[in-house]
Coordinates of C-alpha atoms in Angstrom, one line a residue:
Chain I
X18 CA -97.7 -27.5 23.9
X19 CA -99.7 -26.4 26.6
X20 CA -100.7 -22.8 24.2
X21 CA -103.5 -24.2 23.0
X22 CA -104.9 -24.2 26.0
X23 CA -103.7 -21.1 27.5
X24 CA -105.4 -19.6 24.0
X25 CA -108.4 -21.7 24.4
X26 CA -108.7 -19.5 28.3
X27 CA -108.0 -16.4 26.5
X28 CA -111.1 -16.6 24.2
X29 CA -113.2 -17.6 26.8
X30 CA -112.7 -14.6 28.8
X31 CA -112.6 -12.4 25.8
X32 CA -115.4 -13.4 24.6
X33 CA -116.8 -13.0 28.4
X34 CA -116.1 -10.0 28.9
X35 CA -117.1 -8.9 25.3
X36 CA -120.6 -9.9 26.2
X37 CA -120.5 -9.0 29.4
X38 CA -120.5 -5.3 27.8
X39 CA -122.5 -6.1 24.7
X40 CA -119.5 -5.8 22.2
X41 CA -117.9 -7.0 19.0
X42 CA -113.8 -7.4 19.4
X43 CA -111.9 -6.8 16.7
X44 CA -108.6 -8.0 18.5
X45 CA -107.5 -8.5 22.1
X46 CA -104.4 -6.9 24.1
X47 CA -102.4 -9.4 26.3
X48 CA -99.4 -8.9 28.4
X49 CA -97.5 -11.8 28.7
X50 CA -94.4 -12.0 31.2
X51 CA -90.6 -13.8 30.4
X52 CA -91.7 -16.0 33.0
X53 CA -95.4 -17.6 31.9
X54 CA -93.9 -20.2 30.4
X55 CA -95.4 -19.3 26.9
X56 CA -93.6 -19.9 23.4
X57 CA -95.4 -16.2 21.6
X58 CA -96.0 -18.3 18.3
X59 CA -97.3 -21.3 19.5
X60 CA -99.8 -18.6 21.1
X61 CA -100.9 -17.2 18.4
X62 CA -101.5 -20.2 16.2
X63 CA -103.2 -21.7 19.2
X64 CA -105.8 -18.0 19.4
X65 CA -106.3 -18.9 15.5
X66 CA -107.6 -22.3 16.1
X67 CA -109.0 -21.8 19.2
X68 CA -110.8 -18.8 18.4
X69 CA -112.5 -20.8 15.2
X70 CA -116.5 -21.1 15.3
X71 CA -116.8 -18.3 18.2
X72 CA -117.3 -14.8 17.7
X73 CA -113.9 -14.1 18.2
X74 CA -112.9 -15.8 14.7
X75 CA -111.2 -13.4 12.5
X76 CA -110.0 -11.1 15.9
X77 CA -106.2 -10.6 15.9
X78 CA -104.3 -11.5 19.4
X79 CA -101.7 -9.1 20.3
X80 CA -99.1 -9.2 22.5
X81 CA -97.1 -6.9 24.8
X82 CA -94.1 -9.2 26.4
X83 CA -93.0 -8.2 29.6
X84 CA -89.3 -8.4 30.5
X85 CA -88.1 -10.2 34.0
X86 CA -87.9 -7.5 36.8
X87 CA -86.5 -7.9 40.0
X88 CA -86.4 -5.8 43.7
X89 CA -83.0 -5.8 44.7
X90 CA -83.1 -5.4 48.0
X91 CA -79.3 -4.2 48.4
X92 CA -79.6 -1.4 46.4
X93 CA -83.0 -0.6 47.0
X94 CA -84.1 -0.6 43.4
X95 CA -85.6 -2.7 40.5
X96 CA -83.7 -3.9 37.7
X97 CA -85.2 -5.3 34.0
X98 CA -83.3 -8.4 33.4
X99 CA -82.1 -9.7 30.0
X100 CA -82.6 -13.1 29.9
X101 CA -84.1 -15.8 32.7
X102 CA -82.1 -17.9 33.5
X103 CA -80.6 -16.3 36.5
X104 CA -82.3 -13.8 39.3
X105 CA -79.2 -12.0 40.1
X106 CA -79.0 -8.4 40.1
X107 CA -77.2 -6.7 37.0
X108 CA -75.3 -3.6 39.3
X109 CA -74.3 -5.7 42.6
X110 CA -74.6 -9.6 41.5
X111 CA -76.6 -10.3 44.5
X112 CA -79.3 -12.9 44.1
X113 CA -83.3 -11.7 44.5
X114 CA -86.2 -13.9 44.7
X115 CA -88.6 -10.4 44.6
X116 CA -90.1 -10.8 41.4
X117 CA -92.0 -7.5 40.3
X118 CA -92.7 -8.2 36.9
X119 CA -92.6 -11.3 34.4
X120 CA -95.1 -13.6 35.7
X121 CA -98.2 -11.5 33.5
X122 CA -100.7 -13.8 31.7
X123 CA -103.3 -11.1 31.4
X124 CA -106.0 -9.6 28.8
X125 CA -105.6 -5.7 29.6
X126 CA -107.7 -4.5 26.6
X127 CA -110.4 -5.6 24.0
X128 CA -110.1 -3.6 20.5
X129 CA -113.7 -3.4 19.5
X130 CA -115.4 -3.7 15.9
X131 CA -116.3 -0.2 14.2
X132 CA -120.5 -0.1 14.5
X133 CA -121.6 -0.3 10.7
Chain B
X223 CA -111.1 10.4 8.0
X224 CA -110.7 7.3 9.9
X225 CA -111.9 7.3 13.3
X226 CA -109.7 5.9 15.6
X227 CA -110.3 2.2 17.0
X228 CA -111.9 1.8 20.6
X229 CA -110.3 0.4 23.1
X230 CA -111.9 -1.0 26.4
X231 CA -109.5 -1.4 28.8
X232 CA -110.6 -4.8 30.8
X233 CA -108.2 -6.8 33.6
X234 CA -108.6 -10.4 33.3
X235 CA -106.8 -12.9 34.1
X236 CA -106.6 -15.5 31.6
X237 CA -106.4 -18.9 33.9
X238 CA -108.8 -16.9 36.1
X239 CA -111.2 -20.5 35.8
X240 CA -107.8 -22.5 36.9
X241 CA -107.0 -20.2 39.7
X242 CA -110.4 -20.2 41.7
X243 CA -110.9 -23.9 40.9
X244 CA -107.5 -24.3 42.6
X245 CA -108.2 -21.8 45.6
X246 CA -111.1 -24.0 46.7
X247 CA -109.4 -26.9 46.2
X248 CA -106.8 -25.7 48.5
X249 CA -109.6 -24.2 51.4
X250 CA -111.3 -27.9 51.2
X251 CA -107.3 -29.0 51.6
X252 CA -107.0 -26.9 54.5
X253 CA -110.5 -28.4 56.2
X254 CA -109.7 -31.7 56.2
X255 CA -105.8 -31.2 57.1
X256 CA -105.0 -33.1 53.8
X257 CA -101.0 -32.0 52.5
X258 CA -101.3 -32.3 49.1
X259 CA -98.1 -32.6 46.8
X260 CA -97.5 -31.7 43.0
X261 CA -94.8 -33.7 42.0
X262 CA -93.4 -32.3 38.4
X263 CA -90.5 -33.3 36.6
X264 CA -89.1 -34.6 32.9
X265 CA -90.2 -38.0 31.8
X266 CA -88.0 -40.6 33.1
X267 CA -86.8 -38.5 36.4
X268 CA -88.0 -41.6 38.6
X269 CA -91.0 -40.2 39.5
X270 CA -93.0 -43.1 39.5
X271 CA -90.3 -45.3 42.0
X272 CA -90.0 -42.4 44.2
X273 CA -93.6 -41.9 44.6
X274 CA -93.7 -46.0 45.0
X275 CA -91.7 -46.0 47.7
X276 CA -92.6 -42.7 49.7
X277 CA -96.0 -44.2 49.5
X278 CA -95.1 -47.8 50.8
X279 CA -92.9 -46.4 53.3
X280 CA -95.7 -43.8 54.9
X281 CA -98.8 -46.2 54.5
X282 CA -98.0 -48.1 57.7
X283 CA -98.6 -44.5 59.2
X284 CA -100.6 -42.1 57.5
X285 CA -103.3 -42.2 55.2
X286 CA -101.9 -41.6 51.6
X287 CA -103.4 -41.6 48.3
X288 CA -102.1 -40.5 44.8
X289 CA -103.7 -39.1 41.7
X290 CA -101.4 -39.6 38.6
X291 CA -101.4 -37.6 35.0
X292 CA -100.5 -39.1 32.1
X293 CA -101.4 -38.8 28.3
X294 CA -102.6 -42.5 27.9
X295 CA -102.3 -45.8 29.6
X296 CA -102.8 -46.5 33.6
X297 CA -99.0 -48.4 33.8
X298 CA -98.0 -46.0 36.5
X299 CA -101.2 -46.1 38.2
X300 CA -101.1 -49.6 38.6
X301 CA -97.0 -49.5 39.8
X302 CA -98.4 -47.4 42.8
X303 CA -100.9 -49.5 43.4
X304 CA -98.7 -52.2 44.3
X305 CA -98.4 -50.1 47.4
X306 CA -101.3 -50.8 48.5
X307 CA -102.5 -46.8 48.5
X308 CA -105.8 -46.0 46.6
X309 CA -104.4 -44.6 43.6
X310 CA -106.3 -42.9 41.0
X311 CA -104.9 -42.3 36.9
X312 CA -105.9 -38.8 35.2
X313 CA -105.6 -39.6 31.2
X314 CA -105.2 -36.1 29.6
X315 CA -105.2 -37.6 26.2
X316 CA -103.4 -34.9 24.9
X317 CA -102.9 -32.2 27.4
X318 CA -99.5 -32.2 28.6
X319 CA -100.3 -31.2 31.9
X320 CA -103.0 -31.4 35.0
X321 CA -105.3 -28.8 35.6
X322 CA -107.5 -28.0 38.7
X323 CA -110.6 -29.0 37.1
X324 CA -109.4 -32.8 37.1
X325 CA -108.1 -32.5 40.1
X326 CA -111.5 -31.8 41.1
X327 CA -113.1 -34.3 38.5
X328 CA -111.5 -37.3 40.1
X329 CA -111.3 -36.4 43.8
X330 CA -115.3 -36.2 44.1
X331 CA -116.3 -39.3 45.2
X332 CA -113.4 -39.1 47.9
X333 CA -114.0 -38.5 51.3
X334 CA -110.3 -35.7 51.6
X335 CA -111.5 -36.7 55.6
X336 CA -110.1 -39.9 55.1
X337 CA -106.7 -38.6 53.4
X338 CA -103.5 -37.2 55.4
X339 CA -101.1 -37.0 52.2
X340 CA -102.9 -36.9 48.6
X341 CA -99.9 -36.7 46.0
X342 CA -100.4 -35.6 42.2
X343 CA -98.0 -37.2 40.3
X344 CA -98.0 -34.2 37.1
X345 CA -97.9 -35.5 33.2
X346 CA -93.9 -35.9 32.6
X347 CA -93.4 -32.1 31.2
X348 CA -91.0 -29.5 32.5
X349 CA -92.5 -26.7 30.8
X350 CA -96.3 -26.4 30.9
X351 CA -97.7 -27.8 34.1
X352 CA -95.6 -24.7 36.0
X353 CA -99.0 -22.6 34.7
X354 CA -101.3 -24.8 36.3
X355 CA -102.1 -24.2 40.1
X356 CA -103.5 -27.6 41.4
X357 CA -104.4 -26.0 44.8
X358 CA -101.5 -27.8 46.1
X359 CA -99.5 -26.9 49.3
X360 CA -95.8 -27.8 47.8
X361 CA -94.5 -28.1 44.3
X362 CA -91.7 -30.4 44.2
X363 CA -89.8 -30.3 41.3
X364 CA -87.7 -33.3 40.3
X365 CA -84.7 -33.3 38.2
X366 CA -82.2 -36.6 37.6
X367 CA -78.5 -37.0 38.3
X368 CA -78.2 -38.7 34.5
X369 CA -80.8 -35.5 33.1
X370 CA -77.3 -33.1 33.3
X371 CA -76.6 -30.0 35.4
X372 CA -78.0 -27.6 33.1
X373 CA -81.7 -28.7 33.2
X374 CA -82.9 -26.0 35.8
X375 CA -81.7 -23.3 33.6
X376 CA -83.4 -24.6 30.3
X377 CA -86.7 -24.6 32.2
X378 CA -86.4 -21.6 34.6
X379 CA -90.1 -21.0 34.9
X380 CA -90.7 -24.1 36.1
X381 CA -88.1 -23.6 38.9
X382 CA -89.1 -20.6 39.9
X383 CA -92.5 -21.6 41.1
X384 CA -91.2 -25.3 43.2
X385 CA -91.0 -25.3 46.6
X386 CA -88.8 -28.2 46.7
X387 CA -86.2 -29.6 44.3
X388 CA -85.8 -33.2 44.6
X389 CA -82.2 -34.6 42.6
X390 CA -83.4 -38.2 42.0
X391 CA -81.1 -41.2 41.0
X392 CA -78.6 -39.9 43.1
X393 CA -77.0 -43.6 43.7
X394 CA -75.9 -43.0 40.3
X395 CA -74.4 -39.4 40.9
X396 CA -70.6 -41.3 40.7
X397 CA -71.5 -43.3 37.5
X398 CA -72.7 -40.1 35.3
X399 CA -69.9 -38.0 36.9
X400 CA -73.0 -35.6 38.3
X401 CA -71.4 -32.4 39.1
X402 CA -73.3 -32.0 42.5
X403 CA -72.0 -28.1 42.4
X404 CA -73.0 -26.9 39.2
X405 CA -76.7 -28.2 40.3
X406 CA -76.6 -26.7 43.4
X407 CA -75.8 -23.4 41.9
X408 CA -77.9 -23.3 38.8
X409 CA -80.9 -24.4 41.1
X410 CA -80.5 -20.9 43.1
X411 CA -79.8 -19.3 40.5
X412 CA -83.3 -19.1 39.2
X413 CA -84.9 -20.0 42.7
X414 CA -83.1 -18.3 45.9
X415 CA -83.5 -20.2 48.8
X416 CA -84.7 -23.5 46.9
X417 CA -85.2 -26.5 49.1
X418 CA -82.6 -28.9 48.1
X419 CA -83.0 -33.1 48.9
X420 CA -80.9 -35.6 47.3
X421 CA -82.9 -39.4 46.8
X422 CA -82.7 -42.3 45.7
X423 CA -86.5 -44.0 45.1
X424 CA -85.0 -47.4 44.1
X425 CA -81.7 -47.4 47.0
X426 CA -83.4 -45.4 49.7
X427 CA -80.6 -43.1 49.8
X428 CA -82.1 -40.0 51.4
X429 CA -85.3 -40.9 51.5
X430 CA -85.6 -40.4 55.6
X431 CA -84.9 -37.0 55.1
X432 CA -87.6 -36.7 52.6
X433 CA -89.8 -38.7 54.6
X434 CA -89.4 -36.5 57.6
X435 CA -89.8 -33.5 55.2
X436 CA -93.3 -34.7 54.7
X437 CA -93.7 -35.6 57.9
X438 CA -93.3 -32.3 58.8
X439 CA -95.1 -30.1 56.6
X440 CA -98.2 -32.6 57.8
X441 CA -97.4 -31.7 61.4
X442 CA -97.5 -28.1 60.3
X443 CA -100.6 -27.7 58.4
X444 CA -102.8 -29.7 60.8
X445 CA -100.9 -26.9 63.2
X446 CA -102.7 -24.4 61.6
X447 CA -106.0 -25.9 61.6

């Protein structure tokens, strides 16, 4: 269960960045790729706890999951894969070790709190 | 009317701590010509023989030392010992894998000078320590003849950032009717190219080949010095 700490990174950088601007964040944006090696709800129950006593409590994680793409390099384009289990391109079966997309474990946007 | 929420876009990456941490590890690595090895696998993959042996069997000629992850007790710390290399444990109490700031934590009062192979033996996990950069030159993964064919394809993520793939207990390939093809395949599969070495930590089957494998990637990195 290595979430936990993967959410106890993600509110320390929020919460960085947040002050870093002089901000309130109502919920933080992450993209998270087939291939970080992250179970979504063990994420999010890990942001709840982990983002208990800072002034991120009470923010909502959100999550964009990004699918496994490849290059293939024999027919010069890039292909979304289904699954992960296999790096093999969908139109000519050849196997591709260019990975484009998939690997993402990234805060791309802080939702900030209305000004009273 | 409700106004419309405000978003700041930001870029951050989240192990961004882990990642630098790791990259100076690596460029004090690369000073002192020390090959550093993150040896990952499932519990009970033989990790702990292999790593036993590899170190008694490269002591006579190279400086080697080990730093070894696991959740509680120093058992496996003081198995290596026995090989006379200074060995160090990591308790994680209940992390379930190694991150660069204890790599850092317990290598401080070494002098890396002194050090031609420093091996991290991970916590037994085949899921999170693939996150973790240790600063490390090669990531073997480990899997076992008796763990089944299949395992690389449960845990494709951790496949798909190992340098090496290591098929442990191999003298017992016959016994479990290991079906050497089906590994060969599900290992490229998910990692092209994938380094493949067959061992045996408690036989020595195939250990000269992964001896010289080491061997090698030492000659290569002092190389670049």
């Amino acid at each position: 269960m290595h979430e936990l700490s993967i959410a106890t990174n993600i509110v320390a950088v929020a919460q960085e960045e947040a002050a870093a601007r002089g901000v309130e964040v109502e919920a933080v944006y992450l993209r998270l790729g087939a291939l970080a090696g992250v179970v979504v709800d063990s994420l999010l129950f890990g942001y709840e706890v982990a983002s208990q006593g800072t002034p991120l409590e009470g923010s909502r994680l959100l999550i964009e999951e990004v699918p496994l793409t490849i290059y293939c390099p024999n027919c010069q384009a890039e292909f979304e894969l289904a699954g992960i289990q296999s790096l093999r391109c969908p139109k000519c079966q050849e196997l591709s070790s260019d990975i484009r997309r998939g690997k993402e474990l990234e805060i791309v946007a802080l939702e900030l709190k209305e000004q009273p | 009317m409700t106004k419309s929420p405000r978003i700041l876009e930001v870029r951050a990456n989240v192990l961004k701590d882990n990642d630098v941490l790791a990259r100076s590890l690596r460029e004090r690595f690369a000073q002192t010509g020390s090959l550093v090895l993150n040896l990952v696998s499932s519990p009970g993959s033989g990790k702990t023989t292999l790593l036993r042996q590899t170190l008694l069997e490269l002591s006579p000629r190279y400086r080697v030392a080990a730093l070894v992850g696991d959740l509680a007790t120093d058992n496996d710390a003081r198995r290596l010992a026995e090989s006379g290399a200074p060995v160090r444990q990591i308790e994680t109490k209940t992390l379930c894998h190694l991150e660069a700031r204890m790599i850092e934590e317990h290598l401080q009062d070494w002098d890396l000078r002194q050090i031609d192979l420093l091996f991290i033996e991970n916590v037994g996990n085949l899921v999170c320590p693939s996150s973790w950069d240790l600063g490390e030159d090669l990531r073997v993964a480990l899997f076992s003849t008796t763990e089944g064919e299949d395992k690389p394809l449960k845990y494709p993520t951790l496949i798909n950032t190992a340098d090496i793939a290591l098929i442990t207990k191999i003298d017992l390939a016959e016994a479990v009717e290991f079906d050497r093809e089906a590994m060969y395949r599900n290992l490229r599969e998910m990692r092209p190219g994938i380094e493949i070495l067959e061992v045996s930590g408690k036989r020595g089957t195939g250990m000269a080949a992964w001896l010289e494998r080491l061997e090698r990637a030492l000659q290569t990195k002092r190389s670049q010095r």
